[in-house]
Amino acid sequence: MDSTEFRKRGMEMVEYICNYLETLNDRRVTPSVEPGYLRHLLPSEAPQEPEDWDQIMSDVEDKIMPGVTHWQHPRFHAYFPAGNSFPSILGDMLGDGIGCIGFSWAASPACTELETIVLDWLGKAIGLPDHFLALKEGSTGGGVIQTSASECVLVTMLAARAQALKRLKAQHPFVEEGHLLSKLMAYCSKEAHSCVEKAAMICFVKLRILEPDENASLRGQTIYEAMEEDELQGLVPFFVSTTLGTTGSCAFDNLPEIGKQLQRFPGVWLHVDAAYAGNSFICPELKPLLKGIEYADSFNTNPNKWLLTNFDCSTLWVRDRIRLTSALVVDPLYLKHGYSDAAIDYRHWGVPLSRRFRSLKLWFVLRSYGISGLQHYIRHHIKLAKRFEELVLKDKRFEICNQVKLGLVCFRLKGSDKLNEKLLSIINESGKLHMVPASVNDRYIIRFCAVAQNATAEDIDYAWDIIVDFANELLEKEQHDELSEIMNRKKQDTLAQKRSFFVRMVSDPKIYNPAINKAGTPKLSMELPSPVVSRGSAPIIRTQSSVDHNSWISWPLAFLFNSNNEEKGNNVSLRFRHLDTNVRPSSSRRNSGAGSSPSPENELDYVNVQQHQQQQQEQRSPRRSPMVVRKTSATRENPN
Ligand code: PLP
């Protein structure tokens, strides 16, 4: 394709996109295809010879579009919005056209500098404290665009881990880093997004998942007690991930309380994940939701969710950029340049080396809409959500399950979880509306999010009419005790698969892994050689943990740690959630003594334990016992 043809095809593509967006209403919001549908429509090999562009585009309409879920559809109310706007699309188009890879300032100065400036713009608009802004006099902080909120959480956890290990290593220079790592504990709420757990797995640290209050908000006292008790066990709290606007129900952790409590644990990194809600803080009346941000070390929000910016554009700000980059710097000669000391090199702020010119689209959006236009958009969605909430409240058969502060309404039919599952299934199956479930306070709820950019009050009323129609039908059928029969006849497998896909997109692990409910809360088995640990100058006598009654630990590759609970009659399986299996140490490991990690507080203990472990190792047979892996659910074979 030469530039003459590109001009022609480019105009046609713009036309196609405009038509697509303008006529979305004529399409089903969700596709009605089965897995593998596309394989039957496309050849199994790439064409040897060039193909005609018209033919390619005709295949887009005939073969690709039937398998697309239309996230910009006025009937799409699932998840959170997928940011989309014409200025943003044009920004991406220009970025792709320029095609630079801005990993360092020298690799494309404008790419780096625009990102810094635009992140300062947005940070100011959100109301972040000055220390998060790169260009503020005396500031050590700054912002960066990452691919996703998951990546923001990961890189901040990596930075916190590096800081914690550095600190511990300075205190205990002769303790091996692996042992220090085994002491680190991160914290989040049960309502936090599952990306926190994934980050902990990648960082190879333990994560204590805490119970929030009845409003799905993590409280300061809960986190304080957990950290205090973990310290008594010889563990080292190093990272707390809080959420402003949880995925399940858009709940807000109590940041002021948590921030205050964390001051008692100097060195612990406080991260704030506001992937969806953070965008709304550009509205002055919503800034109170950001209260407590002054305690935070880092903050992320996704303009690609709720600020009309296309994926990918997840913005992260840190209080201290050196603390972030020192965890991620590698500096080979071929990437060095003459201005390394004077300029920002964003390759040190994240995992990938190569970076797209993503700031262009955010710059286009901020300039085209202005802050006032974006505020109008946010307020409009909130108004629509309030309208939907009112409709739900008027029908006494339904209840509202969250505090509707932004664009997400959680609701359910008064009745069993099963009834609500059925309601959602038949609505989604119809293709007339698309919503997803979540679990709030251990109850199955349906999430309704204002999503489409230009959604109207009529769209909300229409959606409610559909919900009511299906609810009427369902309740009628229930009354006649016929529904279960009808449902069972409906392609059971397909439904189960779809449901499992929906629920994996929301945060509560209990939904997607029934094993967690079955297994209960695993107890931390981490006996230390020393009964006394100390924080600061005050020695503290180790006590039995009580926190584990309402929290659980996500343990990275726990089975490798050789702990043996069976020995003490404590036959609690360790969760290995990402595989949906329960993993238990083999009983043949009895009396190994391994799993009793030495305390970094006491290097002498460490030496003793190491000697002891060496002796045990020698006594053990050279072949390691296999792990006992129990499948917990026959339906969980498919990792999707
Ligand atoms: N954090 C929160 C609060 C979210 O709601 C989500 C997704 O909805 C994420 C993190 C993950 O976002 P991403 O897909 O950008 O990794």
XYZ file of C-alpha atoms and ligand atoms in Angstrom:
656
model
C 0.000 0.000 0.000
C 1.569 3.283 -1.049
C 0.643 6.689 0.331
C -1.843 7.353 -2.459
C -3.762 4.237 -1.636
C -3.327 4.848 2.097
C -5.065 8.223 1.695
C -7.989 6.538 -0.020
C -8.177 3.595 2.360
C -7.657 5.839 5.359
C -10.689 7.902 4.423
C -12.686 4.747 3.864
C -11.594 3.481 7.274
C -12.689 6.696 8.972
C -16.004 6.323 7.189
C -16.280 2.707 8.301
C -15.523 3.613 11.939
C -18.061 6.452 11.922
C -20.721 4.193 10.431
C -19.899 1.473 12.903
C -20.257 3.785 15.889
C -23.362 5.499 14.541
C -25.204 2.282 13.786
C -24.101 0.235 16.794
C -27.662 0.077 17.979
C -28.572 -2.161 15.051
C -26.173 -4.850 16.241
C -26.490 -7.347 19.068
C -24.408 -6.061 21.975
C -22.802 -9.464 22.573
C -22.017 -11.937 19.814
C -23.842 -15.218 19.601
C -20.902 -17.361 18.597
C -19.347 -20.442 20.089
C -15.635 -20.805 20.909
C -13.658 -21.593 17.786
C -16.173 -19.920 15.460
C -13.485 -17.958 13.615
C -11.243 -20.930 12.980
C -13.950 -22.322 10.739
C -14.190 -19.119 8.749
C -10.523 -18.319 8.116
C -7.859 -20.324 6.311
C -5.382 -22.143 8.486
C -2.397 -20.415 6.893
C -1.478 -16.831 6.007
C -1.881 -16.035 2.302
C 1.199 -16.518 0.209
C 0.235 -13.703 -2.156
C -1.057 -10.187 -1.395
C -4.805 -9.909 -1.103
C -7.165 -7.227 -2.215
C -7.997 -4.617 0.424
C -11.704 -4.672 -0.385
C -11.721 -8.398 0.224
C -9.993 -7.924 3.580
C -12.531 -5.315 4.650
C -15.387 -7.449 3.514
C -14.074 -10.222 5.773
C -13.978 -7.730 8.640
C -17.693 -7.187 8.341
C -18.641 -10.789 7.576
C -16.275 -12.714 9.830
C -14.795 -10.491 12.499
C -17.733 -8.303 13.451
C -20.024 -11.239 14.249
C -17.549 -12.174 16.994
C -17.134 -8.693 18.470
C -18.591 -7.636 21.810
C -19.525 -4.028 21.256
C -18.169 -2.149 24.252
C -19.344 1.196 22.881
C -22.895 -0.082 22.385
C -25.612 1.822 24.252
C -26.775 -1.517 25.706
C -23.340 -2.387 27.067
C -23.390 -1.919 30.848
C -20.709 -4.419 31.854
C -17.342 -3.888 33.584
C -16.274 -0.239 33.410
C -16.221 1.976 30.309
C -13.603 1.338 27.643
C -12.481 4.882 26.886
C -13.129 5.905 23.321
C -13.402 9.210 21.500
C -12.523 10.638 18.125
C -9.673 12.862 19.394
C -8.190 9.854 21.129
C -8.473 7.639 18.056
C -6.749 10.357 16.036
C -4.029 10.626 18.688
C -3.342 6.909 18.428
C -3.395 7.149 14.659
C -0.794 9.891 14.696
C 1.327 8.020 17.248
C 1.218 4.968 15.020
C 2.088 7.092 12.017
C 5.089 8.641 13.732
C 5.989 5.160 14.881
C 8.712 6.113 17.337
C 9.738 3.958 20.276
C 10.300 6.353 23.149
C 12.159 4.325 25.713
C 14.588 7.129 26.520
C 14.581 10.876 26.166
C 17.092 10.611 23.326
C 15.048 7.950 21.539
C 12.385 10.614 20.893
C 12.513 13.704 23.109
C 8.952 14.879 22.383
C 7.593 11.471 23.329
C 9.149 11.712 26.788
C 8.545 15.405 27.381
C 4.906 15.400 26.316
C 4.255 12.478 28.651
C 5.787 14.349 31.588
C 3.821 17.521 30.852
C 0.491 15.797 30.225
C 0.850 13.721 33.381
C 1.437 16.919 35.336
C -1.665 18.454 33.720
C -3.822 15.504 34.613
C -2.300 15.138 38.090
C -3.152 18.767 38.822
C -6.667 18.365 37.444
C -7.255 15.332 39.642
C -5.965 17.226 42.655
C -2.870 15.176 43.438
C -0.470 16.764 45.914
C 2.440 18.705 44.419
C 4.955 16.039 45.316
C 3.458 13.780 42.619
C 4.166 16.329 39.885
C 7.441 16.080 37.979
C 7.795 19.721 37.015
C 6.950 21.280 40.359
C 9.899 23.048 41.970
C 11.612 20.742 44.456
C 9.429 17.729 43.643
C 11.007 14.289 43.450
C 7.877 12.667 42.066
C 6.304 12.400 38.664
C 3.888 10.580 36.411
C 4.194 7.932 33.748
C 1.837 6.134 31.366
C 1.683 2.372 31.805
C -0.221 -0.177 29.791
C -2.663 -1.111 32.524
C -3.592 -0.657 36.158
C -2.224 -4.154 36.747
C 1.151 -2.959 35.578
C 0.940 0.119 37.852
C 0.312 -2.114 40.850
C 3.090 -4.469 39.803
C 5.771 -1.822 39.346
C 4.927 -0.097 42.619
C 5.061 -3.407 44.429
C 8.404 -4.141 42.790
C 9.676 -0.755 43.954
C 8.381 -1.294 47.483
C 9.948 -4.736 47.555
C 13.317 -3.376 46.447
C 13.174 -0.699 49.157
C 12.218 -3.181 51.835
C 14.938 -5.639 50.860
C 17.519 -2.878 50.783
C 16.506 -1.811 54.282
C 16.542 -5.356 55.628
C 19.852 -6.118 53.988
C 21.394 -3.075 55.642
C 20.152 -4.334 59.008
C 21.112 -7.961 58.382
C 23.999 -7.979 55.935
C 24.720 -11.683 56.354
C 21.196 -12.928 55.825
C 20.585 -14.245 52.369
C 18.159 -12.180 50.244
C 15.885 -15.130 49.643
C 15.224 -15.388 53.367
C 14.591 -11.704 53.654
C 12.139 -11.969 50.773
C 10.262 -14.740 52.537
C 9.491 -12.321 55.371
C 7.831 -9.660 53.257
C 4.082 -9.249 53.530
C 1.831 -7.114 51.324
C -1.781 -6.196 52.178
C -5.002 -5.451 50.387
C -8.730 -5.776 50.845
C -10.763 -8.720 49.687
C -12.394 -6.198 47.358
C -9.100 -5.194 45.737
C -8.681 -6.140 42.107
C -7.117 -9.535 41.498
C -4.169 -7.768 39.862
C -2.790 -7.169 43.371
C -2.648 -10.891 43.917
C -1.045 -11.381 40.554
C 1.567 -8.742 41.381
C 2.343 -10.547 44.646
C 2.800 -13.788 42.734
C 5.208 -12.135 40.319
C 7.078 -10.398 43.153
C 7.163 -13.708 45.019
C 5.819 -12.164 48.220
C 2.999 -13.080 50.534
C -0.189 -11.078 50.384
C -2.638 -10.819 53.260
C -6.127 -10.282 51.914
C -8.246 -8.501 54.501
C -11.951 -8.327 55.166
C -13.472 -4.890 54.517
C -16.395 -3.461 56.487
C -20.065 -3.789 55.543
C -19.632 -1.045 52.936
C -16.807 -2.978 51.270
C -14.334 -0.416 52.610
C -11.026 -1.476 54.143
C -10.548 0.229 57.501
C -7.444 1.543 59.214
C -7.835 -0.562 62.334
C -8.100 -3.785 60.312
C -4.877 -3.113 58.524
C -3.133 -1.976 61.675
C -4.055 -5.154 63.543
C -2.982 -7.352 60.647
C 0.372 -5.660 60.315
C 0.988 -5.601 64.026
C 0.258 -9.287 64.337
C 2.343 -10.163 61.319
C 5.259 -8.309 62.826
C 4.817 -10.343 65.964
C 5.178 -13.402 63.761
C 8.485 -12.043 62.491
C 7.100 -10.915 59.157
C 7.848 -7.586 57.548
C 4.946 -5.497 56.205
C 6.186 -3.602 53.177
C 3.305 -2.716 50.838
C -0.372 -1.823 51.115
C -2.586 -1.536 48.063
C -5.782 0.394 48.679
C -8.608 0.927 46.228
C -10.689 3.997 45.546
C -13.576 2.649 43.494
C -13.428 -1.134 43.709
C -14.183 -3.232 40.665
C -17.018 -5.125 42.295
C -19.080 -2.286 43.721
C -17.104 0.964 43.370
C -16.450 1.070 47.110
C -13.787 3.261 48.662
C -11.206 2.079 51.152
C -10.834 4.452 54.066
C -7.630 6.097 52.919
C -7.340 8.706 55.708
C -7.633 5.991 58.366
C -5.234 3.646 56.597
C -2.732 6.417 55.902
C -2.736 7.459 59.545
C -2.200 3.896 60.754
C 0.638 3.349 58.305
C 2.581 6.161 59.871
C 3.229 3.707 62.665
C 5.029 1.493 60.142
C 7.622 3.717 58.518
C 8.879 2.441 55.208
C 5.663 0.692 54.210
C 4.653 1.754 50.691
C 1.056 2.920 50.365
C -0.396 2.543 46.887
C -3.796 3.849 45.778
C -5.480 2.062 42.896
C -8.221 4.287 41.498
C -8.358 2.707 38.054
C -11.937 3.788 37.366
C -12.888 6.305 40.051
C -9.689 8.328 39.886
C -10.788 9.971 36.650
C -13.812 11.466 38.344
C -11.684 13.446 40.773
C -11.302 16.093 38.072
C -14.715 17.254 39.312
C -14.327 19.534 42.350
C -17.387 18.069 44.094
C -15.813 14.577 43.940
C -12.395 15.513 45.289
C -13.412 14.592 48.863
C -13.264 10.957 47.651
C -9.508 11.465 47.298
C -9.086 12.371 50.950
C -6.008 10.789 52.456
C -3.965 10.951 49.241
C -1.327 12.944 51.124
C -0.261 9.676 52.796
C 0.179 7.788 49.532
C 3.438 6.861 47.840
C 1.769 6.186 44.509
C -1.565 6.574 42.744
C -2.952 5.193 39.506
C -6.001 5.813 37.397
C -6.969 4.681 33.905
C -7.993 7.429 31.493
C -8.635 4.481 29.212
C -11.554 3.606 31.438
C -13.383 6.796 32.205
C -11.672 9.699 30.494
C -12.524 9.120 26.847
C -9.024 7.891 26.062
C -8.558 4.665 24.165
C -6.698 1.718 25.617
C -3.850 1.695 26.507
C -3.387 4.634 28.818
C -3.023 3.906 32.505
C -1.488 6.775 34.423
C 0.701 6.291 37.481
C 2.204 8.923 39.756
C 4.834 8.352 42.411
C 5.960 10.499 45.284
C 9.602 9.578 44.763
C 10.680 8.599 41.262
C 14.103 7.417 42.413
C 12.460 4.843 44.656
C 10.520 3.587 41.653
C 13.296 3.570 39.116
C 15.958 2.135 41.384
C 13.988 -1.109 41.370
C 13.897 -1.231 37.584
C 17.120 0.286 36.260
C 19.330 -1.683 33.962
C 21.613 0.451 31.883
C 23.375 -1.248 28.996
C 25.760 0.854 26.968
C 23.593 0.852 23.833
C 20.781 2.637 25.707
C 22.922 5.307 27.360
C 22.902 8.846 26.000
C 24.487 12.206 26.691
C 21.511 13.545 28.664
C 20.939 10.525 30.905
C 21.474 12.620 34.021
C 19.367 15.559 32.937
C 16.315 13.891 31.389
C 13.703 11.327 32.242
C 14.167 7.928 30.645
C 10.801 6.226 30.993
C 12.269 2.818 30.320
C 13.291 2.843 33.995
C 9.688 3.439 35.131
C 8.186 0.168 33.977
C 8.686 -3.346 32.691
C 8.900 -2.967 28.887
C 11.719 -1.197 27.156
C 9.766 -0.107 24.088
C 7.051 2.479 24.580
C 4.389 3.902 22.257
C 3.695 7.621 21.933
C 0.655 7.272 24.178
C 0.694 10.774 25.590
C -0.455 12.127 22.212
C -3.963 10.757 22.572
C -4.291 11.942 26.158
C -3.031 15.371 25.101
C -5.565 15.452 22.263
C -8.366 14.474 24.641
C -7.437 17.015 27.322
C -7.203 19.780 24.738
C -10.240 18.858 22.647
C -12.656 18.479 25.541
C -10.954 20.722 28.068
C -11.301 19.837 31.733
C -14.820 21.285 31.670
C -15.882 18.948 28.851
C -14.511 15.946 30.682
C -16.219 17.044 33.901
C -19.470 17.272 31.989
C -18.976 13.729 30.675
C -18.271 12.317 34.149
C -21.231 14.142 35.701
C -23.483 12.927 32.918
C -22.622 9.291 33.646
C -23.181 9.808 37.359
C -26.567 11.342 36.627
C -27.485 8.329 34.513
C -26.403 5.967 37.280
C -28.542 7.897 39.772
C -31.478 7.644 37.424
C -31.009 3.892 37.206
C -30.737 3.658 40.996
C -34.048 5.498 41.361
C -35.733 3.098 38.954
C -34.459 0.119 40.919
C -35.551 1.613 44.226
C -39.072 2.174 42.925
C -39.540 -1.552 42.310
C -39.839 -3.234 45.680
C -38.816 -6.607 44.270
C -35.266 -5.263 43.811
C -32.644 -3.848 46.116
C -29.580 -1.631 45.677
C -26.357 -3.177 46.973
C -23.802 -0.365 46.871
C -23.535 3.289 47.696
C -23.962 4.836 44.272
C -21.323 7.536 44.197
C -20.195 7.347 40.578
C -21.373 5.548 37.449
C -21.811 2.033 38.840
C -25.020 0.665 40.340
C -25.071 -2.749 42.009
C -28.508 -4.278 42.370
C -30.263 -7.597 42.769
C -33.655 -9.179 42.982
C -34.610 -9.765 46.593
C -34.136 -13.494 46.739
C -31.475 -16.102 46.358
C -28.153 -15.783 44.571
C -29.377 -18.464 42.210
C -32.371 -16.408 41.227
C -30.109 -13.468 40.404
C -27.719 -15.687 38.500
C -30.637 -16.853 36.416
C -31.841 -13.340 35.805
C -28.449 -12.201 34.599
C -27.977 -15.292 32.472
C -31.214 -14.904 30.582
C -30.634 -11.201 30.043
C -27.114 -11.734 28.719
C -28.231 -14.693 26.638
C -30.814 -12.523 24.939
C -28.130 -10.203 23.607
C -30.376 -7.240 24.403
C -28.258 -5.954 27.257
C -24.909 -6.827 28.704
C -24.039 -6.715 32.413
C -21.698 -8.719 34.645
C -21.996 -9.926 38.222
C -19.845 -9.427 41.286
C -19.909 -10.582 44.859
C -20.501 -7.934 47.484
C -20.662 -8.954 51.113
C -20.719 -12.530 49.903
C -23.887 -11.969 47.916
C -24.271 -12.306 44.184
C -25.070 -8.910 42.714
C -25.533 -7.528 39.221
C -23.431 -4.572 38.131
C -24.918 -1.900 35.912
C -22.451 0.680 34.685
C -23.080 3.794 32.639
C -20.660 3.188 29.799
C -21.494 4.625 26.378
C -20.087 8.105 25.847
C -23.331 9.619 24.631
C -25.742 7.458 26.610
C -29.091 9.104 27.232
C -31.763 8.908 29.903
C -33.817 6.929 27.379
C -31.047 4.326 27.166
C -31.220 3.884 30.926
C -35.011 3.585 30.907
C -34.814 1.133 28.043
C -32.282 -0.998 29.938
C -34.482 -0.997 33.018
C -37.500 -2.040 30.942
C -35.547 -5.015 29.627
C -34.458 -6.005 33.129
C -38.022 -5.740 34.417
C -39.378 -7.769 31.500
C -36.956 -10.596 32.151
C -37.523 -10.390 35.904
C -41.291 -10.658 35.384
C -40.827 -13.646 33.169
C -38.408 -15.279 35.560
C -40.509 -14.719 38.656
C -43.585 -15.988 36.913
C -41.796 -19.114 35.865
C -40.366 -19.545 39.328
C -43.850 -19.396 40.739
C -44.887 -22.248 38.530
C -41.808 -24.146 39.422
C -40.901 -24.519 35.794
C -37.804 -22.436 35.468
C -35.189 -24.891 36.591
C -36.340 -27.330 33.920
C -36.174 -24.706 31.211
C -32.773 -23.512 32.314
C -31.331 -26.988 32.426
C -32.403 -27.550 28.873
C -30.496 -24.500 27.740
C -27.004 -25.359 26.573
C -25.613 -25.806 30.064
C -21.999 -25.936 29.056
C -22.027 -22.747 27.066
C -23.672 -20.857 29.859
C -21.261 -22.106 32.470
C -18.362 -21.089 30.310
C -19.756 -17.638 29.672
C -20.573 -17.084 33.312
C -17.140 -18.155 34.350
C -15.675 -15.676 31.873
C -17.810 -12.850 33.202
C -17.033 -13.435 36.814
C -13.315 -13.733 36.325
C -13.320 -10.110 35.274
C -14.325 -8.879 38.719
C -12.304 -8.850 41.812
C -13.691 -11.279 44.322
C -11.745 -14.503 44.147
C -14.519 -16.313 45.947
C -16.581 -16.053 42.815
C -14.149 -17.634 40.499
C -12.718 -20.145 42.856
C -15.269 -22.005 44.943
C -12.331 -23.795 46.512
C -11.677 -20.737 48.624
C -15.039 -21.089 50.281
C -14.482 -24.770 50.797
C -10.952 -24.513 52.080
C -11.696 -21.769 54.565
C -8.904 -19.545 55.746
C -5.478 -21.083 55.674
C -3.547 -20.411 58.841
C -0.151 -18.902 58.596
C 2.325 -21.526 59.615
C 5.518 -19.601 59.944
C 7.060 -20.481 63.254
C 10.172 -18.576 64.020
C 13.041 -19.798 66.118
C 12.924 -16.741 68.297
C 9.884 -16.048 70.502
C 10.779 -12.381 70.689
C 10.834 -9.934 67.845
C 11.281 -6.242 68.032
C 10.203 -3.190 66.129
C 12.199 -0.125 66.908
C 13.504 -0.415 70.415
C 10.521 -2.090 72.071
C 10.666 -5.881 72.177
C 7.326 -7.553 71.585
C 6.400 -11.036 72.747
C 4.970 -13.125 69.954
C 1.287 -13.912 70.369
C -1.146 -16.107 68.545
C -2.537 -14.357 65.491
C -6.213 -13.516 65.572
C -6.290 -11.669 62.288
C -6.358 -14.839 60.275
C -9.974 -15.374 61.274
C -11.046 -12.741 58.773
C -8.237 -12.675 56.268
C -6.229 -15.096 54.235
C -2.815 -15.183 52.741
C -2.004 -15.547 49.125
C 1.257 -17.388 49.291
C 3.497 -17.450 46.247
C 4.167 -21.044 45.286
C 3.442 -21.952 48.869
C 4.028 -25.620 48.340
C 7.695 -24.934 47.769
C 8.038 -23.688 51.300
C 7.698 -27.179 52.731
C 5.480 -26.237 55.655
C 3.677 -29.204 57.104
C 0.335 -28.422 58.618
C -0.855 -31.985 58.884
C 1.738 -32.630 61.520
C -0.126 -30.370 63.911
C -3.502 -31.678 62.972
C -3.985 -28.525 60.991
C -4.991 -30.020 57.707
C -5.680 -26.809 55.889
C -4.907 -26.867 52.230
C -2.987 -24.017 50.795
C -4.653 -22.210 47.990
C -3.071 -22.072 44.618
C -5.694 -19.908 43.094
C -4.481 -19.242 39.621
C -4.646 -22.947 38.856
C -7.852 -23.402 40.798
C -6.321 -26.265 42.678
C -5.580 -26.938 46.273
C -1.997 -27.792 46.950
C -0.912 -29.625 50.047
C 2.579 -30.493 51.076
C 3.145 -34.222 50.963
C 2.895 -35.904 54.348
C 6.224 -37.574 53.703
C 7.785 -34.228 54.500
C 6.923 -34.662 58.133
C 9.428 -33.484 60.676
C 11.540 -31.860 58.048
C 11.633 -28.690 60.038
C 11.668 -26.814 56.811
C 9.108 -24.065 56.526
C 10.315 -22.579 59.768
C 11.964 -19.651 58.134
C 14.568 -17.897 60.181
C 13.875 -14.439 61.428
C 15.826 -11.696 59.746
C 15.784 -10.069 63.159
C 18.126 -12.730 64.410
C 20.965 -13.736 62.199
C 22.240 -16.254 64.721
C 18.929 -18.074 64.455
C 19.337 -18.010 60.749
C 22.718 -19.714 60.906
C 21.376 -22.342 63.310
C 18.376 -23.035 61.150
C 20.506 -23.259 58.064
C 22.729 -25.824 59.686
C 19.666 -27.704 60.866
C 18.150 -27.646 57.411
C 21.379 -28.861 55.885
C 21.420 -31.812 58.266
C 17.801 -32.547 57.447
C 18.565 -32.339 53.767
C 21.334 -34.879 54.091
C 19.092 -37.277 55.999
C 16.331 -36.954 53.429
C 16.227 -39.206 50.391
C 17.748 -37.523 47.356
C 14.427 -37.683 45.541
C 11.986 -35.011 46.664
C 8.498 -36.156 47.550
C 5.858 -35.231 45.045
C 3.341 -32.616 45.985
C -0.228 -33.632 46.552
C -2.339 -31.619 44.175
C -6.070 -31.896 44.487
C -8.399 -30.578 41.856
C -11.136 -28.701 43.613
C -13.639 -28.402 40.871
C -14.243 -30.545 37.874
C -15.561 -27.550 35.996
C -12.368 -25.607 36.422
C -10.231 -27.367 33.887
C -10.379 -24.435 31.512
C -8.091 -21.678 32.834
C -10.264 -19.078 31.103
N -7.904 -2.018 39.555
C -9.199 -1.755 39.540
C -9.827 -1.044 40.699
C -9.989 -2.130 38.439
O -11.294 -1.867 38.426
C -9.376 -2.809 37.375
C -10.165 -3.243 36.222
O -11.318 -3.007 36.094
C -8.006 -3.062 37.444
C -7.295 -2.651 38.552
C -7.288 -3.763 36.331
O -7.171 -2.868 35.274
P -6.251 -3.164 34.002
O -7.090 -3.944 33.079
O -5.917 -1.794 33.470
O -5.057 -3.893 34.444
